[in-house]
Amino acid sequence: MGRGRAKAKQTRVARELKYSSPNTDLSALQRELAGSTPSYAPARATDDEDQDEYRDRWNDGDADDDWAASR
């Protein structure tokens, strides 16, 4: 019990979102769709030593042989 009020609120919010027309920044949308350069630089992994350690540790080529179907 008690679901009625929550469901009514969800319905009201959904209806507001569906029928509202927010102010859209069309120039920003155009820049985004045109593929302009982002204002931030994505971080790159430069230290491969840490990755190599885990790669060597978990990349055992024979590990899958235990699960192979035998006939």
Short mmCIF file of C-alpha atoms in Angstrom, two decimals:
data_model
loop_
_atom_site.label_atom_id
_atom_site.label_comp_id
_atom_site.label_asym_id
_atom_site.label_seq_id
_atom_site.Cartn_x
_atom_site.Cartn_y
_atom_site.Cartn_z
CA MET A 1 0.00 0.00 0.00
CA GLY A 2 1.04 3.59 -0.32
CA ARG A 3 2.16 3.28 -3.94
CA GLY A 4 -0.58 5.59 -5.24
CA ARG A 5 1.01 8.87 -4.22
CA ALA A 6 4.44 7.89 -5.57
CA LYS A 7 2.97 6.70 -8.85
CA ALA A 8 0.93 9.89 -9.21
CA LYS A 9 4.07 11.96 -8.71
CA GLN A 10 5.98 9.92 -11.29
CA THR A 11 3.12 10.35 -13.74
CA ARG A 12 3.03 14.09 -13.14
CA VAL A 13 6.79 14.47 -13.59
CA ALA A 14 6.74 12.33 -16.73
CA ARG A 15 3.93 14.41 -18.18
CA GLU A 16 5.80 17.64 -17.41
CA LEU A 17 8.93 16.32 -19.12
CA LYS A 18 6.99 15.08 -22.12
CA TYR A 19 5.08 18.26 -22.83
CA SER A 20 7.50 20.93 -21.65
CA SER A 21 9.61 22.82 -24.15
CA PRO A 22 12.83 23.89 -22.45
CA ASN A 23 14.99 26.63 -23.89
CA THR A 24 17.50 24.78 -26.04
CA ASP A 25 20.86 26.31 -26.84
CA LEU A 26 20.83 25.53 -30.54
CA SER A 27 24.29 26.95 -31.19
CA ALA A 28 25.78 24.63 -28.56
CA LEU A 29 23.89 21.73 -30.10
CA GLN A 30 25.21 22.64 -33.54
CA ARG A 31 28.79 22.77 -32.22
CA GLU A 32 28.36 19.39 -30.55
CA LEU A 33 26.91 17.76 -33.65
CA ALA A 34 29.51 19.32 -35.93
CA GLY A 35 32.25 17.65 -33.93
CA SER A 36 34.09 20.74 -32.80
CA THR A 37 36.99 20.24 -30.46
CA PRO A 38 35.98 19.72 -26.84
CA SER A 39 36.85 22.32 -24.25
CA TYR A 40 38.57 19.67 -22.15
CA ALA A 41 41.39 17.27 -22.89
CA PRO A 42 40.68 13.62 -22.10
CA ALA A 43 43.17 12.01 -19.76
CA ARG A 44 45.49 9.51 -21.36
CA ALA A 45 47.22 6.63 -19.69
CA THR A 46 50.93 7.28 -20.07
CA ASP A 47 52.23 4.78 -17.57
CA ASP A 48 52.00 1.38 -19.23
CA GLU A 49 54.09 -0.37 -16.58
CA ASP A 50 51.12 -0.72 -14.24
CA GLN A 51 48.98 -2.09 -17.04
CA ASP A 52 51.69 -4.53 -18.13
CA GLU A 53 51.91 -5.91 -14.61
CA TYR A 54 48.22 -6.82 -14.59
CA ARG A 55 48.26 -7.96 -18.19
CA ASP A 56 51.07 -10.42 -17.46
CA ARG A 57 49.42 -11.57 -14.26
CA TRP A 58 45.96 -12.26 -15.69
CA ASN A 59 46.77 -13.10 -19.31
CA ASP A 60 47.48 -16.78 -18.97
CA GLY A 61 46.90 -18.39 -22.34
CA ASP A 62 46.36 -21.87 -20.86
CA ALA A 63 43.67 -20.79 -18.39
CA ASP A 64 40.83 -21.50 -20.83
CA ASP A 65 41.97 -25.05 -21.53
CA ASP A 66 40.42 -26.27 -18.29
CA TRP A 67 36.98 -25.26 -19.57
CA ALA A 68 37.28 -26.76 -23.04
CA ALA A 69 34.76 -29.47 -23.88
CA SER A 70 36.34 -32.90 -24.07
CA ARG A 71 35.12 -35.44 -26.60
#
